[in-house]
Amino acid sequence: MSAASPRSDRTDLPHEAHLILLASLDGVGPARLRWLLSLGSPPEVWRAVAAGTLPPPPMGSGITTGLARQWRAQAASMDPVAAWDCCARLGIGVVSLGGAGYPPVLADDRDPPVVLFHLGDPDVLGAPRVAIIGTRRATGYGVRTAQMLGRELAEAGVAVVSGLALGIDAAAHRGATSALPGRGGAGPVAVVGGGLDAPCPVRNRRLADEVVRTGVVLSEVPPGVAAAPWRFPVRNRILAALGEVVVVVESAAAGGSMHTVREALERNRPVLAVPGPVDSLASEGTNQLLSEGAHPCLRTEDVLMALGHSTQSTGGGSSSPSGVVAPPADTGTQRRDARPEPTGDAALVLEALGWRPTSPERLATLSGLAFRPLSAALAELERLGWVTSSGGWVERVARGIPAPRPPDA
Amino acid sequence: MLAHVPSATLLGVEGHPVTVEVHVSNGLPCFTVVGQPDASCREARDRVRAALLSSGLRWPDRRITVNLAPTGLRKAGSGLDLAIALALLEADKQVPKGSLVGLGPLGELGLDGSLRGVSGVLPLVDVMDAAVPLVPVDNLAEALLVRSDSRAVRTLREVYEAIKGLAPWPRVDPRAELSAEIGDEPDLSEVHGHVVARMALEVAAAGGHHLLMAGPPGAGKTMLAERLPGLLPDLDERCAMDVSRVHSAAATLRAEQGLMRRPPFRSPHHTASLVALVGGGSSVLRPGEVSLASGGVLFLDELGEFPAAHLDALRQPLEAGVMRVARANSNVTLPARFLLVAATNPCPCGVGRWGDCRCSPSQLARYDRRLSSPLLDRFDIRIEVDPPDANTAFARCHAGESSAIVRHRVTAARLRASVRGVTSNRELRGDALERHAALRPEARELLRERLESGALTMRGAQRVRALALTLQDLDEVDGPLALSSVEQALVLRSPGDASRPGR
């Protein structure tokens, strides 16, 4: 290895160090990184970038001479040793495609990340994996469902894969991390769109720490690179590749979740969708998937069943169906029956409530009750587990699922 | 020759006695005003000169010095014009020495010698160190509220002739008879439906609990807020005087109706400046909206649109009941004990209904951040207001109680609170709350459950107890808080601060 600069003259420096630099360049995603690497070994390409001697890029790659100049300027201030030490200091592991420790499931993918950064324990990828995805603008119903699925799947030994975004992603991870302490469930897997040094969005930072503690957070973006909007759709293919089954909890008709679904379908992954109210924008996409033939996900067992099929049909890979512990099948039914039927005013209010979050005032109008009997009825319903109230809204609870705790309570 | 006349000047909402001293001596003709006059006070020279000449009086072409004592106090406005003119007449020997004794002149002079009203007459006349306050006709009703011996005059010439004994003091009747009619307050009976919101208004009025209403545009939030003052009892004598002072200083007092017996209602727009909201100003310290709402209701529509600095500034008056305005040369304390009612859209797009909202998560986060200030903590009552549906809007049977009936209950409930040593249950904290709002076992169990599930914070539980106490006061129930009272309180205080489900 002849040194390009005196500082990088370190014999123990792995070739990933130069990969980190190449991946850190402005506007470099998987496609451009692949082109760069087709030109030679990472140190060679790096020297070419720094010297401005890159060959003309292929047509349609969008790499302009201006961008190449920008890379050259950027390269002047970057150093492989510093980049490598930075990862080491932050505890971020770096594996490259073809190298030791690279997840086999990604190595077999049609569009694998060339370099992968991980924080936490990458061994959790050995468990069966289910991707739970959905909109950031989730409703209470979606959040509750994602959290329930996350928790129950984790308890059953399934690694919950999601994107650590707001809404459904966060709820799924929150459910998965809540299942772990002392129960021997599987750790969660998060794939984020930005560098691992600054998980995005900031509001999920504590949750991200929790995922690192109990599972692993992955990214193909080097630390220090901000999560540009174009990186999220690119990231979605990794979610689809990692999930042996993909569950969409809530999604608008168009959006990032539907993009992940397309990626999953291209990889022949079973896609399950959680049905929702037909007049809810947040369930438009999932209901559409159902009408197009996706399997409905009504309970955790549906996901486990789909997982069993998929692990059998793809011949196992690193996961084994026997590792999946199905929860007792009658849990759901027992819960449903456990709630005593409301009577009197409470029954009246429950009937008026329907399946949408409703304000107490609207309930008063619909049920015709005065304030005092209404509040008594609401308290009664909440005591019996039929409704939850949060932020001035009353919401019906399905199947006696315990309400999620507010994240910051 | 020297003459001095007592008068008064305004600082904030307080009057301060001032002695106007005029010295006329030989020398080059000039006119100086000393003793910290502000610009409009210094301009008195030109007004006084023109007024004297217009009134057929003489302007002495001599060296005139006007001193406004005490010198340490900054004098603002034109209210000292008449005092300066009269003192000048005496110093120039146009009226006999000693003929001004006992008079306390107040008012602005026009160039034609007429007298114009000034703001703040009520506190000014109150502190004036004179037997007979002399005020412009426009201010007579206001002056009579505190000094029944006040005398009204129309022009400088009238004053001159009366002092000289050339004519009797003019007799002026105050504009209208003194009456404390409620009259134009909107009535609660016009509200259809809104079962929860009506109860929220009643509890807010009875317990002094600040109220936050969230709901889409057209839900009736403003309409409901406007009806809150009508539910509050009449102001007592002391409070009425304090409130009237503030409104006198801001020139918003309708003195012909007497002292302000009814709680005021103020609804500043969210584009109002900080000074307009909390009071202040560089030359004249004026009371802001928080002080004008003192004793009544301050309504902030579109709470989320108010700049963060404005909302932060509300915390002091909410905590202390007064607004302290400090400036380089003055430091005043303005009353600011109001019932805060705020309305907000559930989200920037205003829809906020489950699934129908088109706001992006970052927009929502921004909106929430604005509202999640400690200010939000002060709202004991937080409710969601829905637009009434078509059936309710036209249903006769839903026409509810009138304001008068509710006010009757509120007055009784406030009386119960006053026995506890506070003006309203909102002020009960810590030990006092523990003592007066004990819980029955079932009620305690319910609160414990909510605390455990994370639906309520400790602070939230305390506020729920205060609300439940007010609810029991309205029902005229004594003893520990019953389960039903706590259940009702929980409906009025929605846990959490988001007004959207699932976030």
mmCIF file of C-alpha atoms in Angstrom, chain B residues 17-199:
data_model
loop_
_atom_site.group_PDB
_atom_site.id
_atom_site.type_symbol
_atom_site.label_atom_id
_atom_site.label_comp_id
_atom_site.label_asym_id
_atom_site.label_seq_id
_atom_site.Cartn_x
_atom_site.Cartn_y
_atom_site.Cartn_z
ATOM 1 C CA PRO B 17 -49.429 64.152 43.798
ATOM 2 C CA VAL B 18 -47.480 66.898 42.095
ATOM 3 C CA THR B 19 -47.031 70.513 43.131
ATOM 4 C CA VAL B 20 -46.805 72.939 40.236
ATOM 5 C CA GLU B 21 -44.614 75.886 41.195
ATOM 6 C CA VAL B 22 -44.387 78.945 38.963
ATOM 7 C CA HIS B 23 -41.896 81.716 39.452
ATOM 8 C CA VAL B 24 -42.106 84.945 37.468
ATOM 9 C CA SER B 25 -39.201 87.333 37.670
ATOM 10 C CA ASN B 26 -37.499 90.091 35.774
ATOM 11 C CA GLY B 27 -35.069 89.138 33.125
ATOM 12 C CA LEU B 28 -35.026 88.137 29.491
ATOM 13 C CA PRO B 29 -38.474 86.768 28.561
ATOM 14 C CA CYS B 30 -38.326 82.989 28.594
ATOM 15 C CA PHE B 31 -40.301 79.995 29.749
ATOM 16 C CA THR B 32 -38.681 76.861 31.171
ATOM 17 C CA VAL B 33 -40.245 73.766 32.649
ATOM 18 C CA VAL B 34 -38.065 71.794 35.037
ATOM 19 C CA GLY B 35 -38.729 68.700 37.104
ATOM 20 C CA GLN B 36 -38.557 65.849 34.552
ATOM 21 C CA PRO B 37 -41.369 66.794 32.195
ATOM 22 C CA ASP B 38 -41.757 64.533 29.172
ATOM 23 C CA ALA B 39 -42.172 65.921 25.676
ATOM 24 C CA SER B 40 -45.926 66.481 25.810
ATOM 25 C CA CYS B 41 -45.581 68.076 29.244
ATOM 26 C CA ARG B 42 -42.879 70.448 28.005
ATOM 27 C CA GLU B 43 -45.146 71.477 25.160
ATOM 28 C CA ALA B 44 -47.462 72.899 27.805
ATOM 29 C CA ARG B 45 -45.709 76.217 27.246
ATOM 30 C CA ASP B 46 -47.174 76.734 23.800
ATOM 31 C CA ARG B 47 -50.630 75.539 24.777
ATOM 32 C CA VAL B 48 -50.744 77.648 27.943
ATOM 33 C CA ARG B 49 -49.549 80.750 26.107
ATOM 34 C CA ALA B 50 -52.130 80.443 23.328
ATOM 35 C CA ALA B 51 -54.892 79.569 25.785
ATOM 36 C CA LEU B 52 -54.163 82.603 27.969
ATOM 37 C CA LEU B 53 -54.161 84.935 25.011
ATOM 38 C CA SER B 54 -57.320 83.362 23.533
ATOM 39 C CA SER B 55 -59.047 83.779 26.892
ATOM 40 C CA GLY B 56 -58.291 87.487 26.946
ATOM 41 C CA LEU B 57 -55.626 87.136 29.605
ATOM 42 C CA ARG B 58 -52.093 88.443 29.616
ATOM 43 C CA TRP B 59 -48.920 86.483 28.882
ATOM 44 C CA PRO B 60 -46.172 88.001 30.986
ATOM 45 C CA ASP B 61 -43.128 88.884 28.910
ATOM 46 C CA ARG B 62 -40.826 88.023 31.782
ATOM 47 C CA ARG B 63 -38.682 85.176 32.951
ATOM 48 C CA ILE B 64 -41.036 82.280 33.840
ATOM 49 C CA THR B 65 -39.839 79.116 35.546
ATOM 50 C CA VAL B 66 -42.183 76.210 36.110
ATOM 51 C CA ASN B 67 -41.085 73.526 38.537
ATOM 52 C CA LEU B 68 -42.940 70.248 38.861
ATOM 53 C CA ALA B 69 -42.252 68.854 42.318
ATOM 54 C CA PRO B 70 -41.229 66.284 43.400
ATOM 55 C CA THR B 71 -38.462 66.509 40.837
ATOM 56 C CA GLY B 72 -37.553 62.841 41.099
ATOM 57 C CA LEU B 73 -40.779 61.743 39.467
ATOM 58 C CA ARG B 74 -41.155 61.770 35.722
ATOM 59 C CA LYS B 75 -44.262 63.686 34.595
ATOM 60 C CA ALA B 76 -46.029 62.617 31.493
ATOM 61 C CA GLY B 77 -48.891 63.958 29.463
ATOM 62 C CA SER B 78 -50.803 67.187 29.227
ATOM 63 C CA GLY B 79 -52.890 66.903 32.424
ATOM 64 C CA LEU B 80 -50.853 69.591 34.190
ATOM 65 C CA ASP B 81 -51.722 72.333 31.636
ATOM 66 C CA LEU B 82 -54.505 73.895 33.688
ATOM 67 C CA ALA B 83 -52.467 73.833 36.885
ATOM 68 C CA ILE B 84 -49.571 75.576 35.143
ATOM 69 C CA ALA B 85 -51.884 78.219 33.656
ATOM 70 C CA LEU B 86 -53.584 78.992 36.993
ATOM 71 C CA ALA B 87 -50.317 79.119 38.920
ATOM 72 C CA LEU B 88 -48.961 81.445 36.251
ATOM 73 C CA LEU B 89 -51.982 83.751 36.639
ATOM 74 C CA GLU B 90 -51.399 83.936 40.377
ATOM 75 C CA ALA B 91 -47.645 84.458 40.040
ATOM 76 C CA ASP B 92 -48.330 87.229 37.517
ATOM 77 C CA LYS B 93 -50.857 88.732 39.936
ATOM 78 C CA GLN B 94 -53.706 88.448 37.427
ATOM 79 C CA VAL B 95 -55.691 86.697 40.147
ATOM 80 C CA PRO B 96 -55.344 87.656 43.805
ATOM 81 C CA LYS B 97 -52.776 85.823 45.876
ATOM 82 C CA GLY B 98 -54.344 82.955 47.839
ATOM 83 C CA SER B 99 -57.415 82.746 45.616
ATOM 84 C CA LEU B 100 -56.361 79.310 44.356
ATOM 85 C CA VAL B 101 -56.177 77.702 47.774
ATOM 86 C CA GLY B 102 -58.119 74.442 47.936
ATOM 87 C CA LEU B 103 -58.324 73.983 44.168
ATOM 88 C CA GLY B 104 -56.763 70.980 42.459
ATOM 89 C CA PRO B 105 -56.770 71.714 38.717
ATOM 90 C CA LEU B 106 -56.416 68.950 36.168
ATOM 91 C CA GLY B 107 -56.819 68.980 32.411
ATOM 92 C CA GLU B 108 -55.345 69.740 29.034
ATOM 93 C CA LEU B 109 -55.726 73.183 27.474
ATOM 94 C CA GLY B 110 -56.727 73.767 23.892
ATOM 95 C CA LEU B 111 -55.284 76.740 22.053
ATOM 96 C CA ASP B 112 -58.685 78.451 22.288
ATOM 97 C CA GLY B 113 -58.687 78.141 26.057
ATOM 98 C CA SER B 114 -61.050 75.200 26.224
ATOM 99 C CA LEU B 115 -60.407 72.271 28.553
ATOM 100 C CA ARG B 116 -59.961 68.755 27.270
ATOM 101 C CA GLY B 117 -60.286 65.497 29.160
ATOM 102 C CA VAL B 118 -57.279 63.426 30.133
ATOM 103 C CA SER B 119 -56.882 59.756 30.936
ATOM 104 C CA GLY B 120 -56.455 58.397 34.424
ATOM 105 C CA VAL B 121 -58.641 60.989 36.150
ATOM 106 C CA LEU B 122 -59.891 58.459 38.675
ATOM 107 C CA PRO B 123 -56.515 57.643 40.267
ATOM 108 C CA LEU B 124 -55.351 61.244 39.774
ATOM 109 C CA VAL B 125 -58.253 62.850 41.584
ATOM 110 C CA ASP B 126 -57.982 60.189 44.260
ATOM 111 C CA VAL B 127 -54.488 61.240 45.340
ATOM 112 C CA MET B 128 -54.862 64.958 44.739
ATOM 113 C CA ASP B 129 -53.899 67.052 47.727
ATOM 114 C CA ALA B 130 -56.731 69.588 47.345
ATOM 115 C CA ALA B 131 -60.212 70.140 48.704
ATOM 116 C CA VAL B 132 -61.883 70.679 45.328
ATOM 117 C CA PRO B 133 -60.581 68.843 42.288
ATOM 118 C CA LEU B 134 -61.136 70.914 39.168
ATOM 119 C CA VAL B 135 -61.589 68.686 36.122
ATOM 120 C CA PRO B 136 -62.649 69.060 32.491
ATOM 121 C CA VAL B 137 -66.331 68.371 31.826
ATOM 122 C CA ASP B 138 -65.467 65.179 29.971
ATOM 123 C CA ASN B 139 -63.933 63.735 33.117
ATOM 124 C CA LEU B 140 -66.562 64.804 35.623
ATOM 125 C CA ALA B 141 -68.360 61.464 35.849
ATOM 126 C CA GLU B 142 -65.089 59.711 36.435
ATOM 127 C CA ALA B 143 -63.938 62.189 39.075
ATOM 128 C CA LEU B 144 -67.251 61.965 40.913
ATOM 129 C CA LEU B 145 -66.677 58.216 41.403
ATOM 130 C CA VAL B 146 -64.033 58.997 44.021
ATOM 131 C CA ARG B 147 -64.549 62.673 44.934
ATOM 132 C CA SER B 148 -68.122 63.870 45.144
ATOM 133 C CA ASP B 149 -66.918 67.464 45.547
ATOM 134 C CA SER B 150 -65.266 67.523 42.143
ATOM 135 C CA ARG B 151 -66.015 70.557 40.039
ATOM 136 C CA ALA B 152 -66.220 70.591 36.264
ATOM 137 C CA VAL B 153 -65.200 73.472 34.014
ATOM 138 C CA ARG B 154 -65.332 73.988 30.277
ATOM 139 C CA THR B 155 -62.828 76.772 29.593
ATOM 140 C CA LEU B 156 -59.951 78.603 31.182
ATOM 141 C CA ARG B 157 -61.971 81.823 31.036
ATOM 142 C CA GLU B 158 -64.723 80.213 33.167
ATOM 143 C CA VAL B 159 -62.184 79.293 35.820
ATOM 144 C CA TYR B 160 -60.677 82.775 35.749
ATOM 145 C CA GLU B 161 -64.040 84.476 36.143
ATOM 146 C CA ALA B 162 -65.142 82.183 38.947
ATOM 147 C CA ILE B 163 -61.908 82.755 40.848
ATOM 148 C CA LYS B 164 -62.158 86.500 40.388
ATOM 149 C CA GLY B 165 -65.771 86.338 41.544
ATOM 150 C CA LEU B 166 -66.999 87.753 38.233
ATOM 151 C CA ALA B 167 -69.259 84.768 37.666
ATOM 152 C CA PRO B 168 -70.468 81.766 39.692
ATOM 153 C CA TRP B 169 -68.817 78.372 39.252
ATOM 154 C CA PRO B 170 -70.598 76.692 36.332
ATOM 155 C CA ARG B 171 -73.044 73.932 37.174
ATOM 156 C CA VAL B 172 -72.513 70.818 35.107
ATOM 157 C CA ASP B 173 -74.424 67.589 35.435
ATOM 158 C CA PRO B 174 -72.558 64.375 34.846
ATOM 159 C CA ARG B 175 -73.444 62.926 31.460
ATOM 160 C CA ALA B 176 -75.799 60.181 32.570
ATOM 161 C CA GLU B 177 -77.156 58.662 35.741
ATOM 162 C CA LEU B 178 -74.896 56.215 37.527
ATOM 163 C CA SER B 179 -75.989 52.668 36.822
ATOM 164 C CA ALA B 180 -74.412 49.255 36.864
ATOM 165 C CA GLU B 181 -76.499 47.552 34.218
ATOM 166 C CA ILE B 182 -75.210 44.261 32.863
ATOM 167 C CA GLY B 183 -77.086 44.840 29.638
ATOM 168 C CA ASP B 184 -74.761 43.967 26.814
ATOM 169 C CA GLU B 185 -73.105 40.802 28.107
ATOM 170 C CA PRO B 186 -73.857 37.853 25.828
ATOM 171 C CA ASP B 187 -75.952 35.205 27.522
ATOM 172 C CA LEU B 188 -75.233 31.517 27.976
ATOM 173 C CA SER B 189 -78.787 30.573 27.024
ATOM 174 C CA GLU B 190 -77.891 31.291 23.409
ATOM 175 C CA VAL B 191 -75.484 28.343 23.450
ATOM 176 C CA HIS B 192 -76.948 25.149 22.049
ATOM 177 C CA GLY B 193 -75.435 21.790 22.913
ATOM 178 C CA HIS B 194 -71.827 22.093 24.074
ATOM 179 C CA VAL B 195 -72.570 20.039 27.167
ATOM 180 C CA VAL B 196 -68.957 19.662 28.211
ATOM 181 C CA ALA B 197 -67.918 23.197 27.286
ATOM 182 C CA ARG B 198 -70.782 24.709 29.275
ATOM 183 C CA MET B 199 -69.715 22.778 32.321
#
